Amino acid sequence: MAKPIPIDQEFVDQANEGPSPTKRFRFSSACVTGCGFWNGTGCNLAAKALQLAVDEDMTGPLPKCAIRKTCRWYSQEGGKVCHTCSHVVTDMS
Ligand code: SF4
């Protein structure tokens, strides 16, 4: 299983030496259950990711993930949503 890597100042300093860290790493944080995607009981973005992944093969093994035990999307939608996760991009610059 992948192991989470806590972010500290040393990591930040090293990561800022190269191209944008958000283009080279995937970062996570706790679900705030209050953002625009929160519907009061779950995350609408996870459901939307599944709707958009109609052509995705969701039968293979799950990708390695360091946060699965605490992932909101996984607890809500199960392993099939993990097959959509790598398509989520937040840094479009
Ligand atoms: S959806 Fe799956 S792969 Fe993506 S962060 Fe959650 S547990 Fe990991």
PDB file of N, CA and C and ligand atoms in Angstrom:
ATOM      1  N   MET A   1       0.843  -1.190   0.000  1.00  0.00           N
ATOM      2  CA  MET A   1       0.000   0.000   0.000  1.00  0.00           C
ATOM      3  C   MET A   1       0.887   1.253   0.000  1.00  0.00           C
ATOM      4  N   ALA A   2       0.457   2.250  -0.737  1.00  0.00           N
ATOM      5  CA  ALA A   2       1.190   3.506  -0.736  1.00  0.00           C
ATOM      6  C   ALA A   2       1.097   4.148   0.649  1.00  0.00           C
ATOM      7  N   LYS A   3       2.097   4.871   0.992  1.00  0.00           N
ATOM      8  CA  LYS A   3       2.150   5.492   2.318  1.00  0.00           C
ATOM      9  C   LYS A   3       2.051   7.017   2.176  1.00  0.00           C
ATOM     10  N   PRO A   4       1.168   7.666   2.921  1.00  0.00           N
ATOM     11  CA  PRO A   4       1.084   9.128   2.844  1.00  0.00           C
ATOM     12  C   PRO A   4       2.404   9.788   3.235  1.00  0.00           C
ATOM     13  N   ILE A   5       2.725  10.855   2.576  1.00  0.00           N
ATOM     14  CA  ILE A   5       3.932  11.616   2.890  1.00  0.00           C
ATOM     15  C   ILE A   5       3.494  12.964   3.445  1.00  0.00           C
ATOM     16  N   PRO A   6       3.655  13.162   4.755  1.00  0.00           N
ATOM     17  CA  PRO A   6       3.276  14.468   5.317  1.00  0.00           C
ATOM     18  C   PRO A   6       4.112  15.590   4.703  1.00  0.00           C
ATOM     19  N   ILE A   7       3.500  16.706   4.504  1.00  0.00           N
ATOM     20  CA  ILE A   7       4.192  17.859   3.927  1.00  0.00           C
ATOM     21  C   ILE A   7       4.790  18.678   5.063  1.00  0.00           C
ATOM     22  N   ASP A   8       6.087  18.949   4.949  1.00  0.00           N
ATOM     23  CA  ASP A   8       6.735  19.826   5.920  1.00  0.00           C
ATOM     24  C   ASP A   8       7.514  20.909   5.157  1.00  0.00           C
ATOM     25  N   GLN A   9       8.135  21.786   5.884  1.00  0.00           N
ATOM     26  CA  GLN A   9       8.813  22.917   5.246  1.00  0.00           C
ATOM     27  C   GLN A   9       9.939  22.446   4.327  1.00  0.00           C
ATOM     28  N   GLU A  10      10.654  21.390   4.716  1.00  0.00           N
ATOM     29  CA  GLU A  10      11.731  20.861   3.874  1.00  0.00           C
ATOM     30  C   GLU A  10      11.174  20.396   2.524  1.00  0.00           C
ATOM     31  N   PHE A  11      10.034  19.684   2.558  1.00  0.00           N
ATOM     32  CA  PHE A  11       9.406  19.250   1.311  1.00  0.00           C
ATOM     33  C   PHE A  11       9.017  20.460   0.466  1.00  0.00           C
ATOM     34  N   VAL A  12       8.395  21.439   1.090  1.00  0.00           N
ATOM     35  CA  VAL A  12       7.942  22.636   0.366  1.00  0.00           C
ATOM     36  C   VAL A  12       9.127  23.332  -0.288  1.00  0.00           C
ATOM     37  N   ASP A  13      10.221  23.480   0.460  1.00  0.00           N
ATOM     38  CA  ASP A  13      11.405  24.144  -0.083  1.00  0.00           C
ATOM     39  C   ASP A  13      11.955  23.398  -1.289  1.00  0.00           C
ATOM     40  N   GLN A  14      12.062  22.071  -1.183  1.00  0.00           N
ATOM     41  CA  GLN A  14      12.596  21.275  -2.289  1.00  0.00           C
ATOM     42  C   GLN A  14      11.628  21.266  -3.472  1.00  0.00           C
ATOM     43  N   ALA A  15      10.354  21.140  -3.198  1.00  0.00           N
ATOM     44  CA  ALA A  15       9.363  21.076  -4.275  1.00  0.00           C
ATOM     45  C   ALA A  15       9.302  22.377  -5.060  1.00  0.00           C
ATOM     46  N   ASN A  16       9.552  23.497  -4.391  1.00  0.00           N
ATOM     47  CA  ASN A  16       9.500  24.792  -5.067  1.00  0.00           C
ATOM     48  C   ASN A  16      10.728  25.070  -5.920  1.00  0.00           C
ATOM     49  N   GLU A  17      11.715  24.190  -5.874  1.00  0.00           N
ATOM     50  CA  GLU A  17      12.918  24.388  -6.699  1.00  0.00           C
ATOM     51  C   GLU A  17      12.675  23.991  -8.157  1.00  0.00           C
ATOM     52  N   GLY A  18      11.714  23.160  -8.416  1.00  0.00           N
ATOM     53  CA  GLY A  18      11.458  22.696  -9.777  1.00  0.00           C
ATOM     54  C   GLY A  18      10.204  23.323 -10.349  1.00  0.00           C
ATOM     55  N   PRO A  19       9.680  22.702 -11.411  1.00  0.00           N
ATOM     56  CA  PRO A  19       8.395  23.170 -11.954  1.00  0.00           C
ATOM     57  C   PRO A  19       7.315  23.125 -10.886  1.00  0.00           C
ATOM     58  N   SER A  20       6.212  23.770 -11.146  1.00  0.00           N
ATOM     59  CA  SER A  20       5.130  23.882 -10.173  1.00  0.00           C
ATOM     60  C   SER A  20       4.837  22.551  -9.482  1.00  0.00           C
ATOM     61  N   PRO A  21       4.885  22.515  -8.154  1.00  0.00           N
ATOM     62  CA  PRO A  21       4.625  21.268  -7.427  1.00  0.00           C
ATOM     63  C   PRO A  21       3.269  20.657  -7.760  1.00  0.00           C
ATOM     64  N   THR A  22       2.267  21.481  -8.057  1.00  0.00           N
ATOM     65  CA  THR A  22       0.943  20.930  -8.337  1.00  0.00           C
ATOM     66  C   THR A  22       0.883  20.245  -9.699  1.00  0.00           C
ATOM     67  N   LYS A  23       1.923  20.427 -10.504  1.00  0.00           N
ATOM     68  CA  LYS A  23       2.009  19.688 -11.766  1.00  0.00           C
ATOM     69  C   LYS A  23       2.747  18.370 -11.588  1.00  0.00           C
ATOM     70  N   ARG A  24       3.447  18.198 -10.466  1.00  0.00           N
ATOM     71  CA  ARG A  24       4.261  16.995 -10.274  1.00  0.00           C
ATOM     72  C   ARG A  24       3.762  16.095  -9.150  1.00  0.00           C
ATOM     73  N   PHE A  25       2.933  16.613  -8.262  1.00  0.00           N
ATOM     74  CA  PHE A  25       2.461  15.838  -7.111  1.00  0.00           C
ATOM     75  C   PHE A  25       0.945  15.956  -7.009  1.00  0.00           C
ATOM     76  N   ARG A  26       0.346  14.959  -6.342  1.00  0.00           N
ATOM     77  CA  ARG A  26      -1.066  15.069  -6.000  1.00  0.00           C
ATOM     78  C   ARG A  26      -1.136  15.302  -4.499  1.00  0.00           C
ATOM     79  N   PHE A  27      -1.806  16.352  -4.103  1.00  0.00           N
ATOM     80  CA  PHE A  27      -1.936  16.710  -2.689  1.00  0.00           C
ATOM     81  C   PHE A  27      -3.360  16.415  -2.227  1.00  0.00           C
ATOM     82  N   SER A  28      -3.486  16.084  -0.967  1.00  0.00           N
ATOM     83  CA  SER A  28      -4.812  15.862  -0.404  1.00  0.00           C
ATOM     84  C   SER A  28      -4.898  16.542   0.952  1.00  0.00           C
ATOM     85  N   SER A  29      -6.127  16.766   1.353  1.00  0.00           N
ATOM     86  CA  SER A  29      -6.360  17.289   2.693  1.00  0.00           C
ATOM     87  C   SER A  29      -7.721  16.761   3.135  1.00  0.00           C
ATOM     88  N   ALA A  30      -8.040  16.993   4.368  1.00  0.00           N
ATOM     89  CA  ALA A  30      -9.311  16.486   4.887  1.00  0.00           C
ATOM     90  C   ALA A  30     -10.483  17.157   4.182  1.00  0.00           C
ATOM     91  N   CYS A  31     -11.544  16.377   3.960  1.00  0.00           N
ATOM     92  CA  CYS A  31     -12.766  16.929   3.375  1.00  0.00           C
ATOM     93  C   CYS A  31     -13.364  17.927   4.358  1.00  0.00           C
ATOM     94  N   VAL A  32     -13.734  19.101   3.871  1.00  0.00           N
ATOM     95  CA  VAL A  32     -14.247  20.137   4.772  1.00  0.00           C
ATOM     96  C   VAL A  32     -15.764  20.040   4.957  1.00  0.00           C
ATOM     97  N   THR A  33     -16.407  19.172   4.178  1.00  0.00           N
ATOM     98  CA  THR A  33     -17.867  18.989   4.227  1.00  0.00           C
ATOM     99  C   THR A  33     -18.610  20.330   4.279  1.00  0.00           C
ATOM    100  N   GLY A  34     -18.167  21.241   3.506  1.00  0.00           N
ATOM    101  CA  GLY A  34     -18.852  22.521   3.464  1.00  0.00           C
ATOM    102  C   GLY A  34     -18.523  23.295   2.201  1.00  0.00           C
ATOM    103  N   CYS A  35     -17.847  22.659   1.262  1.00  0.00           N
ATOM    104  CA  CYS A  35     -17.510  23.351   0.020  1.00  0.00           C
ATOM    105  C   CYS A  35     -18.721  23.317  -0.923  1.00  0.00           C
ATOM    106  N   GLY A  36     -18.558  23.864  -2.094  1.00  0.00           N
ATOM    107  CA  GLY A  36     -19.658  23.943  -3.049  1.00  0.00           C
ATOM    108  C   GLY A  36     -20.149  22.599  -3.554  1.00  0.00           C
ATOM    109  N   PHE A  37     -19.357  21.555  -3.390  1.00  0.00           N
ATOM    110  CA  PHE A  37     -19.767  20.228  -3.859  1.00  0.00           C
ATOM    111  C   PHE A  37     -20.502  19.432  -2.784  1.00  0.00           C
ATOM    112  N   TRP A  38     -20.483  19.893  -1.541  1.00  0.00           N
ATOM    113  CA  TRP A  38     -21.093  19.168  -0.447  1.00  0.00           C
ATOM    114  C   TRP A  38     -22.604  19.356  -0.497  1.00  0.00           C
ATOM    115  N   ASN A  39     -23.360  18.253  -0.480  1.00  0.00           N
ATOM    116  CA  ASN A  39     -24.820  18.344  -0.574  1.00  0.00           C
ATOM    117  C   ASN A  39     -25.516  18.124   0.762  1.00  0.00           C
ATOM    118  N   GLY A  40     -24.751  18.111   1.822  1.00  0.00           N
ATOM    119  CA  GLY A  40     -25.317  17.903   3.148  1.00  0.00           C
ATOM    120  C   GLY A  40     -25.080  16.505   3.672  1.00  0.00           C
ATOM    121  N   THR A  41     -24.954  15.554   2.751  1.00  0.00           N
ATOM    122  CA  THR A  41     -24.698  14.174   3.161  1.00  0.00           C
ATOM    123  C   THR A  41     -23.559  13.524   2.381  1.00  0.00           C
ATOM    124  N   GLY A  42     -23.103  14.152   1.306  1.00  0.00           N
ATOM    125  CA  GLY A  42     -22.043  13.554   0.500  1.00  0.00           C
ATOM    126  C   GLY A  42     -21.471  14.551  -0.483  1.00  0.00           C
ATOM    127  N   CYS A  43     -20.532  14.066  -1.275  1.00  0.00           N
ATOM    128  CA  CYS A  43     -19.827  14.919  -2.230  1.00  0.00           C
ATOM    129  C   CYS A  43     -20.412  14.735  -3.631  1.00  0.00           C
ATOM    130  N   ASN A  44     -21.000  15.797  -4.164  1.00  0.00           N
ATOM    131  CA  ASN A  44     -21.558  15.725  -5.513  1.00  0.00           C
ATOM    132  C   ASN A  44     -20.474  15.542  -6.569  1.00  0.00           C
ATOM    133  N   LEU A  45     -19.255  15.961  -6.276  1.00  0.00           N
ATOM    134  CA  LEU A  45     -18.185  15.841  -7.268  1.00  0.00           C
ATOM    135  C   LEU A  45     -17.838  14.372  -7.522  1.00  0.00           C
ATOM    136  N   ALA A  46     -17.882  13.553  -6.498  1.00  0.00           N
ATOM    137  CA  ALA A  46     -17.602  12.121  -6.688  1.00  0.00           C
ATOM    138  C   ALA A  46     -18.659  11.507  -7.593  1.00  0.00           C
ATOM    139  N   ALA A  47     -19.907  11.829  -7.364  1.00  0.00           N
ATOM    140  CA  ALA A  47     -20.983  11.300  -8.209  1.00  0.00           C
ATOM    141  C   ALA A  47     -20.829  11.807  -9.634  1.00  0.00           C
ATOM    142  N   LYS A  48     -20.435  13.066  -9.785  1.00  0.00           N
ATOM    143  CA  LYS A  48     -20.239  13.642 -11.127  1.00  0.00           C
ATOM    144  C   LYS A  48     -19.086  12.951 -11.844  1.00  0.00           C
ATOM    145  N   ALA A  49     -18.017  12.656 -11.130  1.00  0.00           N
ATOM    146  CA  ALA A  49     -16.878  11.953 -11.732  1.00  0.00           C
ATOM    147  C   ALA A  49     -17.315  10.600 -12.283  1.00  0.00           C
ATOM    148  N   LEU A  50     -18.174   9.922 -11.556  1.00  0.00           N
ATOM    149  CA  LEU A  50     -18.678   8.625 -12.032  1.00  0.00           C
ATOM    150  C   LEU A  50     -19.577   8.798 -13.250  1.00  0.00           C
ATOM    151  N   GLN A  51     -20.380   9.835 -13.260  1.00  0.00           N
ATOM    152  CA  GLN A  51     -21.253  10.081 -14.419  1.00  0.00           C
ATOM    153  C   GLN A  51     -20.432  10.348 -15.674  1.00  0.00           C
ATOM    154  N   LEU A  52     -19.319  11.063 -15.533  1.00  0.00           N
ATOM    155  CA  LEU A  52     -18.495  11.426 -16.687  1.00  0.00           C
ATOM    156  C   LEU A  52     -17.608  10.279 -17.148  1.00  0.00           C
ATOM    157  N   ALA A  53     -17.503   9.237 -16.355  1.00  0.00           N
ATOM    158  CA  ALA A  53     -16.592   8.136 -16.668  1.00  0.00           C
ATOM    159  C   ALA A  53     -17.332   6.949 -17.281  1.00  0.00           C
ATOM    160  N   VAL A  54     -18.299   7.226 -18.111  1.00  0.00           N
ATOM    161  CA  VAL A  54     -19.116   6.143 -18.656  1.00  0.00           C
ATOM    162  C   VAL A  54     -18.293   5.161 -19.497  1.00  0.00           C
ATOM    163  N   ASP A  55     -17.198   5.633 -20.102  1.00  0.00           N
ATOM    164  CA  ASP A  55     -16.379   4.755 -20.938  1.00  0.00           C
ATOM    165  C   ASP A  55     -15.188   4.160 -20.177  1.00  0.00           C
ATOM    166  N   GLU A  56     -15.073   4.476 -18.898  1.00  0.00           N
ATOM    167  CA  GLU A  56     -13.941   4.015 -18.098  1.00  0.00           C
ATOM    168  C   GLU A  56     -14.092   2.536 -17.730  1.00  0.00           C
ATOM    169  N   ASP A  57     -13.018   1.769 -17.859  1.00  0.00           N
ATOM    170  CA  ASP A  57     -13.019   0.372 -17.412  1.00  0.00           C
ATOM    171  C   ASP A  57     -12.846   0.366 -15.895  1.00  0.00           C
ATOM    172  N   MET A  58     -13.855  -0.058 -15.175  1.00  0.00           N
ATOM    173  CA  MET A  58     -13.820  -0.033 -13.711  1.00  0.00           C
ATOM    174  C   MET A  58     -13.735  -1.433 -13.134  1.00  0.00           C
ATOM    175  N   THR A  59     -13.221  -2.363 -13.927  1.00  0.00           N
ATOM    176  CA  THR A  59     -13.169  -3.748 -13.477  1.00  0.00           C
ATOM    177  C   THR A  59     -11.790  -4.163 -12.983  1.00  0.00           C
ATOM    178  N   GLY A  60     -10.750  -3.394 -13.304  1.00  0.00           N
ATOM    179  CA  GLY A  60      -9.397  -3.790 -12.940  1.00  0.00           C
ATOM    180  C   GLY A  60      -9.081  -3.514 -11.484  1.00  0.00           C
ATOM    181  N   PRO A  61      -7.860  -3.837 -11.087  1.00  0.00           N
ATOM    182  CA  PRO A  61      -7.447  -3.553  -9.711  1.00  0.00           C
ATOM    183  C   PRO A  61      -7.442  -2.056  -9.435  1.00  0.00           C
ATOM    184  N   LEU A  62      -7.664  -1.693  -8.202  1.00  0.00           N
ATOM    185  CA  LEU A  62      -7.666  -0.281  -7.833  1.00  0.00           C
ATOM    186  C   LEU A  62      -6.253   0.275  -7.889  1.00  0.00           C
ATOM    187  N   PRO A  63      -6.115   1.541  -8.285  1.00  0.00           N
ATOM    188  CA  PRO A  63      -4.783   2.147  -8.284  1.00  0.00           C
ATOM    189  C   PRO A  63      -4.235   2.276  -6.864  1.00  0.00           C
ATOM    190  N   LYS A  64      -2.926   2.275  -6.750  1.00  0.00           N
ATOM    191  CA  LYS A  64      -2.320   2.519  -5.440  1.00  0.00           C
ATOM    192  C   LYS A  64      -2.777   3.874  -4.925  1.00  0.00           C
ATOM    193  N   CYS A  65      -3.053   3.938  -3.646  1.00  0.00           N
ATOM    194  CA  CYS A  65      -3.507   5.192  -3.055  1.00  0.00           C
ATOM    195  C   CYS A  65      -3.145   5.213  -1.582  1.00  0.00           C
ATOM    196  N   ALA A  66      -2.587   6.330  -1.154  1.00  0.00           N
ATOM    197  CA  ALA A  66      -2.132   6.445   0.229  1.00  0.00           C
ATOM    198  C   ALA A  66      -3.222   6.917   1.176  1.00  0.00           C
ATOM    199  N   ILE A  67      -4.359   7.362   0.647  1.00  0.00           N
ATOM    200  CA  ILE A  67      -5.380   7.942   1.538  1.00  0.00           C
ATOM    201  C   ILE A  67      -6.702   7.188   1.507  1.00  0.00           C
ATOM    202  N   ARG A  68      -6.715   6.005   0.906  1.00  0.00           N
ATOM    203  CA  ARG A  68      -7.988   5.288   0.727  1.00  0.00           C
ATOM    204  C   ARG A  68      -8.738   5.087   2.038  1.00  0.00           C
ATOM    205  N   LYS A  69      -8.040   4.793   3.115  1.00  0.00           N
ATOM    206  CA  LYS A  69      -8.713   4.545   4.397  1.00  0.00           C
ATOM    207  C   LYS A  69      -9.547   5.729   4.868  1.00  0.00           C
ATOM    208  N   THR A  70      -9.171   6.915   4.447  1.00  0.00           N
ATOM    209  CA  THR A  70      -9.872   8.107   4.920  1.00  0.00           C
ATOM    210  C   THR A  70     -10.521   8.902   3.783  1.00  0.00           C
ATOM    211  N   CYS A  71     -10.531   8.344   2.589  1.00  0.00           N
ATOM    212  CA  CYS A  71     -11.025   9.098   1.429  1.00  0.00           C
ATOM    213  C   CYS A  71     -12.551   9.211   1.430  1.00  0.00           C
ATOM    214  N   ARG A  72     -13.046  10.406   1.322  1.00  0.00           N
ATOM    215  CA  ARG A  72     -14.482  10.669   1.253  1.00  0.00           C
ATOM    216  C   ARG A  72     -15.103   9.995   0.033  1.00  0.00           C
ATOM    217  N   TRP A  73     -14.464  10.154  -1.114  1.00  0.00           N
ATOM    218  CA  TRP A  73     -15.022   9.580  -2.347  1.00  0.00           C
ATOM    219  C   TRP A  73     -15.120   8.060  -2.224  1.00  0.00           C
ATOM    220  N   TYR A  74     -14.079   7.422  -1.729  1.00  0.00           N
ATOM    221  CA  TYR A  74     -14.071   5.959  -1.613  1.00  0.00           C
ATOM    222  C   TYR A  74     -15.147   5.491  -0.638  1.00  0.00           C
ATOM    223  N   SER A  75     -15.268   6.145   0.489  1.00  0.00           N
ATOM    224  CA  SER A  75     -16.262   5.719   1.478  1.00  0.00           C
ATOM    225  C   SER A  75     -17.678   5.933   0.951  1.00  0.00           C
ATOM    226  N   GLN A  76     -17.829   6.899   0.099  1.00  0.00           N
ATOM    227  CA  GLN A  76     -19.148   7.230  -0.429  1.00  0.00           C
ATOM    228  C   GLN A  76     -19.528   6.368  -1.630  1.00  0.00           C
ATOM    229  N   GLU A  77     -18.598   6.178  -2.556  1.00  0.00           N
ATOM    230  CA  GLU A  77     -18.921   5.546  -3.840  1.00  0.00           C
ATOM    231  C   GLU A  77     -18.305   4.164  -4.030  1.00  0.00           C
ATOM    232  N   GLY A  78     -17.362   3.796  -3.164  1.00  0.00           N
ATOM    233  CA  GLY A  78     -16.703   2.507  -3.340  1.00  0.00           C
ATOM    234  C   GLY A  78     -15.557   2.604  -4.336  1.00  0.00           C
ATOM    235  N   GLY A  79     -14.968   1.441  -4.617  1.00  0.00           N
ATOM    236  CA  GLY A  79     -13.754   1.408  -5.413  1.00  0.00           C
ATOM    237  C   GLY A  79     -13.899   1.869  -6.846  1.00  0.00           C
ATOM    238  N   LYS A  80     -15.085   1.826  -7.402  1.00  0.00           N
ATOM    239  CA  LYS A  80     -15.225   2.234  -8.808  1.00  0.00           C
ATOM    240  C   LYS A  80     -14.799   3.695  -9.015  1.00  0.00           C
ATOM    241  N   VAL A  81     -15.007   4.535  -8.018  1.00  0.00           N
ATOM    242  CA  VAL A  81     -14.633   5.946  -8.189  1.00  0.00           C
ATOM    243  C   VAL A  81     -13.115   6.125  -8.264  1.00  0.00           C
ATOM    244  N   CYS A  82     -12.375   5.160  -7.722  1.00  0.00           N
ATOM    245  CA  CYS A  82     -10.905   5.240  -7.785  1.00  0.00           C
ATOM    246  C   CYS A  82     -10.410   5.203  -9.231  1.00  0.00           C
ATOM    247  N   HIS A  83     -11.174   4.586 -10.119  1.00  0.00           N
ATOM    248  CA  HIS A  83     -10.771   4.520 -11.526  1.00  0.00           C
ATOM    249  C   HIS A  83     -10.959   5.865 -12.228  1.00  0.00           C
ATOM    250  N   THR A  84     -11.667   6.777 -11.604  1.00  0.00           N
ATOM    251  CA  THR A  84     -11.843   8.106 -12.191  1.00  0.00           C
ATOM    252  C   THR A  84     -10.874   9.121 -11.597  1.00  0.00           C
ATOM    253  N   CYS A  85     -10.307   8.778 -10.457  1.00  0.00           N
ATOM    254  CA  CYS A  85      -9.552   9.748  -9.654  1.00  0.00           C
ATOM    255  C   CYS A  85      -8.367  10.360 -10.397  1.00  0.00           C
ATOM    256  N   SER A  86      -7.654   9.558 -11.177  1.00  0.00           N
ATOM    257  CA  SER A  86      -6.459  10.099 -11.835  1.00  0.00           C
ATOM    258  C   SER A  86      -6.803  11.126 -12.912  1.00  0.00           C
ATOM    259  N   HIS A  87      -8.064  11.237 -13.283  1.00  0.00           N
ATOM    260  CA  HIS A  87      -8.474  12.210 -14.293  1.00  0.00           C
ATOM    261  C   HIS A  87      -8.755  13.587 -13.690  1.00  0.00           C
ATOM    262  N   VAL A  88      -8.797  13.646 -12.366  1.00  0.00           N
ATOM    263  CA  VAL A  88      -9.094  14.924 -11.713  1.00  0.00           C
ATOM    264  C   VAL A  88      -7.843  15.801 -11.736  1.00  0.00           C
ATOM    265  N   VAL A  89      -7.997  16.957 -12.338  1.00  0.00           N
ATOM    266  CA  VAL A  89      -6.895  17.911 -12.454  1.00  0.00           C
ATOM    267  C   VAL A  89      -7.384  19.250 -11.929  1.00  0.00           C
ATOM    268  N   THR A  90      -6.593  19.848 -11.054  1.00  0.00           N
ATOM    269  CA  THR A  90      -6.987  21.155 -10.538  1.00  0.00           C
ATOM    270  C   THR A  90      -6.073  22.269 -11.017  1.00  0.00           C
ATOM    271  N   ASP A  91      -4.862  21.904 -11.466  1.00  0.00           N
ATOM    272  CA  ASP A  91      -3.920  22.920 -11.955  1.00  0.00           C
ATOM    273  C   ASP A  91      -3.900  22.866 -13.476  1.00  0.00           C
ATOM    274  N   MET A  92      -4.649  23.743 -14.101  1.00  0.00           N
ATOM    275  CA  MET A  92      -4.764  23.753 -15.558  1.00  0.00           C
ATOM    276  C   MET A  92      -3.825  24.771 -16.198  1.00  0.00           C
ATOM    277  N   SER A  93      -2.930  25.370 -15.414  1.00  0.00           N
ATOM    278  CA  SER A  93      -2.051  26.407 -15.976  1.00  0.00           C
ATOM    279  C   SER A  93      -1.001  25.816 -16.886  1.00  0.00           C
TER     280      SER A  93
HETATM  281  S1  SF4 B   1     -10.970   8.114  -4.981  1.00  0.00           S
HETATM  282 FE1  SF4 B   1      -9.748   6.257  -4.615  1.00  0.00          FE
HETATM  283  S2  SF4 B   1      -7.786   6.638  -5.642  1.00  0.00           S
HETATM  284 FE2  SF4 B   1      -8.803   8.624  -5.416  1.00  0.00          FE
HETATM  285  S3  SF4 B   1      -8.029   9.452  -3.470  1.00  0.00           S
HETATM  286 FE3  SF4 B   1      -9.921   8.337  -2.993  1.00  0.00          FE
HETATM  287  S4  SF4 B   1      -9.284   6.271  -2.414  1.00  0.00           S
HETATM  288 FE4  SF4 B   1      -7.557   7.266  -3.493  1.00  0.00          FE
END
